[in-house]
Tab-separated table of C-alpha atoms and ligand atoms in Angstrom:
chain	number	residue	atom	x	y	z
V	1	MET	CA	-7.202	-5.982	-17.881
V	2	TYR	CA	-5.030	-3.293	-16.354
V	3	LEU	CA	-6.137	-1.634	-13.136
V	4	LEU	CA	-3.415	1.005	-13.071
V	5	GLU	CA	-1.349	2.613	-15.799
V	6	VAL	CA	1.510	4.955	-15.038
V	7	ARG	CA	2.350	6.944	-18.151
V	8	SER	CA	5.511	9.033	-18.561
V	9	LEU	CA	5.431	9.948	-14.891
V	10	THR	CA	7.953	12.629	-13.994
V	11	LYS	CA	8.580	14.321	-10.666
V	12	HIS	CA	11.288	16.897	-10.093
V	13	PHE	CA	12.073	18.461	-6.740
V	14	GLY	CA	13.976	21.545	-7.854
V	15	GLY	CA	17.005	20.084	-9.603
V	16	ILE	CA	16.422	16.546	-8.255
V	17	ARG	CA	14.896	14.133	-10.764
V	18	ALA	CA	13.036	11.817	-8.401
V	19	LEU	CA	11.098	10.241	-11.304
V	20	GLU	CA	11.853	10.637	-15.003
V	21	ASP	CA	9.419	9.428	-17.671
V	22	VAL	CA	8.355	6.281	-15.797
V	23	SER	CA	5.718	4.092	-17.512
V	24	PHE	CA	4.321	0.710	-16.495
V	25	LYS	CA	1.026	-1.120	-16.065
V	26	VAL	CA	-0.431	-3.098	-13.194
V	27	LYS	CA	-2.704	-6.011	-14.076
V	28	GLU	CA	-5.879	-6.398	-12.072
V	29	GLY	CA	-5.415	-9.058	-9.390
V	30	ALA	CA	-1.630	-9.138	-9.687
V	31	ILE	CA	1.088	-8.980	-7.042
V	32	MET	CA	3.718	-6.597	-8.326
V	33	SER	CA	6.768	-5.032	-6.743
V	34	ILE	CA	8.835	-1.899	-7.152
V	35	ILE	CA	12.508	-2.281	-6.378
V	36	GLY	CA	15.605	-0.124	-6.632
V	37	PRO	CA	18.463	1.233	-4.544
V	38	ASN	CA	17.997	3.972	-1.948
V	39	GLY	CA	16.841	7.216	-3.523
V	40	ALA	CA	15.612	5.461	-6.682
V	41	GLY	CA	12.205	7.168	-6.492
V	42	LYS	CA	10.062	4.336	-5.109
V	43	THR	CA	8.382	6.305	-2.332
V	44	THR	CA	7.914	9.308	-4.611
V	45	LEU	CA	6.103	6.979	-7.013
V	46	PHE	CA	3.758	5.803	-4.222
V	47	ASN	CA	3.237	9.406	-3.129
V	48	CYS	CA	2.256	10.363	-6.680
V	49	ILE	CA	-0.162	7.428	-7.018
V	50	THR	CA	-1.863	8.304	-3.727
V	51	GLY	CA	-2.011	12.051	-4.440
V	52	ILE	CA	0.354	13.133	-1.650
V	53	THR	CA	2.764	14.453	-4.271
V	54	LYS	CA	1.661	16.070	-7.507
V	55	PRO	CA	3.651	14.857	-10.519
V	56	THR	CA	5.583	17.357	-12.610
V	57	LYS	CA	4.344	15.573	-15.737
V	58	GLY	CA	2.597	12.397	-16.792
V	59	LYS	CA	-0.574	10.459	-16.184
V	60	ILE	CA	-1.719	7.949	-13.576
V	61	VAL	CA	-4.735	6.134	-14.928
V	62	PHE	CA	-6.706	4.070	-12.431
V	63	SER	CA	-9.775	2.185	-13.707
V	64	ASN	CA	-9.704	4.417	-16.813
V	65	ILE	CA	-9.639	7.667	-14.811
V	66	ASP	CA	-6.619	9.973	-14.659
V	67	ILE	CA	-6.026	10.478	-10.935
V	68	ALA	CA	-2.729	12.384	-11.268
V	69	SER	CA	-4.158	15.727	-10.146
V	70	MET	CA	-6.688	14.437	-7.603
V	71	GLN	CA	-6.667	15.016	-3.849
V	72	PRO	CA	-5.586	12.030	-1.698
V	73	HIS	CA	-9.048	11.524	-0.125
V	74	LYS	CA	-10.654	11.322	-3.550
V	75	ILE	CA	-8.080	8.802	-4.774
V	76	ALA	CA	-8.755	6.744	-1.634
V	77	ARG	CA	-12.464	6.815	-2.428
V	78	TYR	CA	-11.727	5.429	-5.881
V	79	GLY	CA	-10.092	2.455	-4.181
V	80	ILE	CA	-6.368	2.967	-3.565
V	81	TYR	CA	-5.066	2.555	-0.003
V	82	ARG	CA	-1.529	2.307	1.260
V	83	THR	CA	0.689	1.596	4.211
V	84	PHE	CA	3.753	3.687	4.990
V	85	GLN	CA	7.430	2.893	5.442
V	86	ASN	CA	7.201	4.197	9.014
V	87	ILE	CA	4.367	2.690	11.018
V	88	ARG	CA	1.524	5.195	11.487
V	89	LEU	CA	-0.851	3.893	14.143
V	90	PHE	CA	-2.740	5.531	17.007
V	91	ARG	CA	-0.540	3.938	19.625
V	92	ASP	CA	-2.763	4.814	22.609
V	93	MET	CA	-5.898	3.408	21.041
V	94	THR	CA	-6.909	-0.238	20.934
V	95	VAL	CA	-6.272	-2.417	17.924
V	96	LEU	CA	-10.022	-2.435	17.137
V	97	GLU	CA	-10.284	1.349	17.497
V	98	ASN	CA	-7.418	1.790	15.051
V	99	VAL	CA	-9.395	-0.045	12.380
V	100	LEU	CA	-12.618	1.741	13.348
V	101	VAL	CA	-10.974	5.113	12.752
V	102	SER	CA	-10.303	4.079	9.150
V	103	LEU	CA	-13.828	2.757	8.746
V	104	HIS	CA	-15.434	5.880	10.169
V	105	ASN	CA	-14.044	7.950	7.351
V	106	GLN	CA	-16.549	6.155	5.140
V	107	LEU	CA	-19.652	6.216	7.355
V	108	LYS	CA	-22.431	8.620	6.477
V	109	SER	CA	-24.380	9.742	9.537
V	110	ARG	CA	-21.497	11.075	11.595
V	111	ILE	CA	-22.078	14.414	13.348
V	112	PHE	CA	-25.857	14.578	13.544
V	113	GLY	CA	-26.048	10.874	14.330
V	114	SER	CA	-23.403	10.931	17.028
V	115	ILE	CA	-25.111	13.818	18.860
V	116	PHE	CA	-28.621	12.416	18.702
V	117	ARG	CA	-27.670	8.730	18.553
V	118	THR	CA	-30.065	8.037	15.723
V	119	ALA	CA	-31.082	4.480	14.889
V	120	ARG	CA	-29.026	4.701	11.713
V	121	PHE	CA	-25.982	5.845	13.681
V	122	ILE	CA	-26.273	2.948	16.138
V	123	SER	CA	-26.736	0.371	13.415
V	124	GLU	CA	-23.775	1.800	11.482
V	125	GLU	CA	-21.654	1.616	14.644
V	126	ASN	CA	-22.536	-2.056	15.146
V	127	GLU	CA	-21.878	-2.854	11.519
V	128	ALA	CA	-18.557	-0.990	11.660
V	129	ALA	CA	-17.425	-2.968	14.720
V	130	GLN	CA	-18.334	-6.213	12.999
V	131	ARG	CA	-16.496	-5.271	9.827
V	132	ALA	CA	-13.456	-4.097	11.789
V	133	MET	CA	-13.318	-7.492	13.494
V	134	GLU	CA	-13.438	-9.196	10.088
V	135	TYR	CA	-10.410	-7.193	8.927
V	136	LEU	CA	-8.584	-8.050	12.147
V	137	GLU	CA	-9.400	-11.709	11.636
V	138	PHE	CA	-8.061	-11.458	8.097
V	139	VAL	CA	-4.677	-10.262	9.348
V	140	GLY	CA	-4.715	-12.652	12.326
V	141	LEU	CA	-5.180	-10.049	15.061
V	142	GLN	CA	-8.735	-10.727	16.256
V	143	SER	CA	-7.564	-11.941	19.670
V	144	ALA	CA	-5.658	-8.669	20.174
V	145	ALA	CA	-8.676	-6.452	19.371
V	146	GLU	CA	-8.886	-4.926	22.852
V	147	SER	CA	-5.125	-4.506	23.362
V	148	LYS	CA	-3.434	-1.157	22.950
V	149	ALA	CA	-1.776	-0.820	19.554
V	150	GLU	CA	1.519	0.028	21.253
V	151	SER	CA	1.539	-3.336	23.019
V	152	LEU	CA	1.710	-5.248	19.724
V	153	SER	CA	4.948	-6.650	18.425
V	154	TYR	CA	6.532	-4.905	15.479
V	155	GLY	CA	5.259	-7.517	13.009
V	156	GLU	CA	1.746	-7.309	14.458
V	157	GLN	CA	1.748	-3.516	14.151
V	158	ARG	CA	2.580	-3.834	10.466
V	159	ARG	CA	-0.273	-6.315	10.022
V	160	LEU	CA	-2.591	-3.897	11.835
V	161	GLU	CA	-1.621	-1.270	9.280
V	162	ILE	CA	-2.729	-3.639	6.545
V	163	ALA	CA	-6.061	-4.184	8.353
V	164	ARG	CA	-6.496	-0.402	8.473
V	165	ALA	CA	-5.779	-0.116	4.764
V	166	MET	CA	-8.302	-2.885	4.079
V	167	ALA	CA	-10.975	-0.957	5.943
V	168	GLY	CA	-10.996	1.408	2.972
V	169	GLU	CA	-12.160	-1.522	0.809
V	170	PRO	CA	-9.407	-0.823	-1.726
V	171	HIS	CA	-9.070	-2.428	-5.135
V	172	LEU	CA	-5.377	-1.576	-5.130
V	173	VAL	CA	-3.264	-1.934	-1.974
V	174	LEU	CA	0.127	-0.219	-1.906
V	175	LEU	CA	2.529	-1.568	0.700
V	176	ASP	CA	5.669	0.438	1.396
V	177	GLU	CA	8.337	-1.992	2.629
V	178	PRO	CA	5.884	-4.335	4.374
V	179	THR	CA	8.622	-6.602	5.776
V	180	ALA	CA	11.152	-3.932	6.773
V	181	GLY	CA	12.823	-4.764	10.082
V	182	MET	CA	11.017	-8.087	10.469
V	183	ASN	CA	12.394	-11.412	11.608
V	184	PRO	CA	12.012	-14.440	9.278
V	185	GLN	CA	8.837	-15.666	11.010
V	186	GLU	CA	7.158	-12.242	10.737
V	187	THR	CA	8.291	-11.945	7.118
V	188	ALA	CA	6.762	-15.336	6.298
V	189	GLU	CA	3.462	-14.185	7.845
V	190	VAL	CA	3.429	-11.046	5.699
V	191	ILE	CA	4.154	-13.074	2.573
V	192	GLU	CA	1.127	-15.245	3.400
V	193	LEU	CA	-0.955	-12.159	4.058
V	194	ILE	CA	-0.055	-10.616	0.703
V	195	LYS	CA	-1.040	-13.861	-1.038
V	196	ARG	CA	-4.290	-13.864	0.916
V	197	LEU	CA	-4.990	-10.277	-0.224
V	198	GLN	CA	-4.634	-11.491	-3.779
V	199	SER	CA	-6.889	-14.480	-3.130
V	200	ILE	CA	-9.753	-12.165	-2.165
V	201	GLY	CA	-9.339	-10.166	-5.367
V	202	LYS	CA	-7.065	-7.317	-4.296
V	203	THR	CA	-4.303	-6.044	-6.526
V	204	VAL	CA	-1.066	-5.517	-4.576
V	205	LEU	CA	1.829	-3.242	-5.466
V	206	PHE	CA	4.656	-3.215	-2.945
V	207	ILE	CA	8.044	-1.625	-2.422
V	208	GLU	CA	10.552	-4.055	-1.000
V	209	HIS	CA	14.261	-4.315	-0.280
V	210	ASP	CA	14.241	-8.002	0.694
V	211	MET	CA	15.004	-9.767	-2.597
V	212	ASN	CA	13.830	-13.143	-1.274
V	213	VAL	CA	10.370	-11.692	-0.667
V	214	VAL	CA	10.369	-9.907	-4.037
V	215	MET	CA	11.376	-13.009	-5.975
V	216	GLU	CA	9.012	-15.302	-4.092
V	217	ILE	CA	5.727	-13.492	-4.590
V	218	SER	CA	6.018	-10.923	-7.387
V	219	GLU	CA	4.469	-11.763	-10.718
V	220	TRP	CA	6.030	-8.668	-12.229
V	221	ILE	CA	8.802	-6.376	-11.030
V	222	VAL	CA	9.529	-2.756	-11.913
V	223	VAL	CA	13.097	-1.606	-11.287
V	224	LEU	CA	13.906	2.052	-10.677
V	225	ASP	CA	17.339	3.592	-10.464
V	226	HIS	CA	17.927	7.335	-9.991
V	227	GLY	CA	14.307	7.997	-10.956
V	228	VAL	CA	14.520	6.060	-14.215
V	229	MET	CA	12.786	2.753	-14.882
V	230	ILE	CA	15.717	0.604	-15.967
V	231	ALA	CA	13.826	-2.695	-16.276
V	232	GLU	CA	10.578	-4.532	-15.785
V	233	GLY	CA	9.780	-8.221	-16.014
V	234	THR	CA	9.242	-11.491	-14.230
V	235	PRO	CA	11.430	-12.414	-11.250
V	236	TYR	CA	13.488	-14.646	-13.544
V	237	GLU	CA	14.022	-11.867	-16.111
V	238	THR	CA	14.803	-9.313	-13.421
V	239	ARG	CA	17.281	-11.552	-11.661
V	240	ASN	CA	19.149	-12.107	-14.906
V	241	ASN	CA	19.030	-8.569	-16.268
V	242	PRO	CA	22.603	-7.160	-16.371
V	243	LEU	CA	21.346	-3.593	-15.837
V	244	VAL	CA	19.555	-4.648	-12.665
V	245	ILE	CA	22.504	-6.658	-11.441
V	246	GLU	CA	24.745	-3.661	-11.941
V	247	ALA	CA	22.382	-1.128	-10.382
V	248	TYR	CA	21.064	-3.076	-7.474
V	249	LEU	CA	21.311	-6.822	-7.214
V	250	GLY	CA	25.048	-6.780	-7.776
V	251	LYS	CA	25.610	-6.031	-4.136
V	252	GLU	CA	23.370	-8.911	-3.067
V	253	ILE	CA	24.969	-11.430	-5.416
I	1	LIG	P1	14.500	4.640	-0.142
I	1	LIG	O1	14.649	3.223	-0.625
I	1	LIG	O2	15.724	5.143	0.537
I	1	LIG	O3	13.247	4.878	0.635
I	1	LIG	P2	13.269	5.728	-2.564
I	1	LIG	O4	13.560	4.858	-3.715
I	1	LIG	O5	11.939	5.586	-1.909
I	1	LIG	O6	14.415	5.575	-1.476
I	1	LIG	P3	12.576	8.513	-2.792
I	1	LIG	O7	12.372	8.680	-1.326
I	1	LIG	O8	11.381	8.487	-3.653
I	1	LIG	O9	13.476	7.221	-3.071
I	1	LIG	O10	13.551	9.671	-3.272
I	1	LIG	C1	13.943	9.876	-4.624
I	1	LIG	C2	14.773	11.144	-4.715
I	1	LIG	O11	13.938	12.277	-4.514
I	1	LIG	C3	15.878	11.212	-3.667
I	1	LIG	O12	17.004	11.858	-4.229
I	1	LIG	C4	15.248	12.088	-2.595
I	1	LIG	O13	16.237	12.784	-1.866
I	1	LIG	C5	14.398	13.041	-3.422
I	1	LIG	N1	13.198	13.519	-2.711
I	1	LIG	C6	12.175	12.761	-2.273
I	1	LIG	N2	11.231	13.528	-1.686
I	1	LIG	C7	11.699	14.801	-1.745
I	1	LIG	C8	11.186	16.065	-1.317
I	1	LIG	N3	10.010	16.173	-0.712
I	1	LIG	N4	11.943	17.159	-1.561
I	1	LIG	C9	13.129	17.059	-2.192
I	1	LIG	N5	13.674	15.910	-2.629
I	1	LIG	C10	12.965	14.789	-2.410
């Protein structure tokens, strides 16, 4: 079964064709990657899927619903969460508070409850703290819960971002360059984390420049070049596709 279907997706910025007639499907429970040289349209694709950018044309069907014209908060409620290329944390807040902020967007008895400290509000707060700790444990940051986010190493901050995305209880997790700027040890930890996301039933779609990471964990790869999808396939097929080699991998090889 397919969780996400991108159909003839097109996005033009004035005369720039960031995406041109891009179509692919994401299987439920899969780990899939989007690759391509700089300016290929990868981030624009993520922005379209999460509602930050409205497509010029095309459909984005998630769990049988076309989300292409929906607002970002509504798409998030349907179960799509993402991380960004540039880390976006509340640096002054603790690690736990960073996850709680994401969780609070879902809680029900906010304003009234927080003024009058209703029983429901207090029990929701306790439950939220417990859940936040579970997400931190999942990404291996439980012992840093009370530390300031800014005190974390770069790799830890990226894992905290994943914990924050998980707080939205997504079905589909979009990771924008999850290993960018990481050392080999940090990269290995993220690879494990992505596999763990899959093991608990999440579907993962990620943008990545590190071909070792892409080839190691992707079940399926979509290749963009100048906004056009030039190939899709398994790591083996992608690695051996002359169009891909010419457009992108050629430099690596
Ligand atoms: P990178 O690997 O460098 O992050 P990318 O594959 O994510 O690149 P995009 O950032 O999606 O590529 O950009 C695709 C094209 O669309 C580029 O030519 C870019 O300059 C252009 N573009 C992206 N966003 C905008 C925007 N808001 N306004 C105008 N042009 C844009």
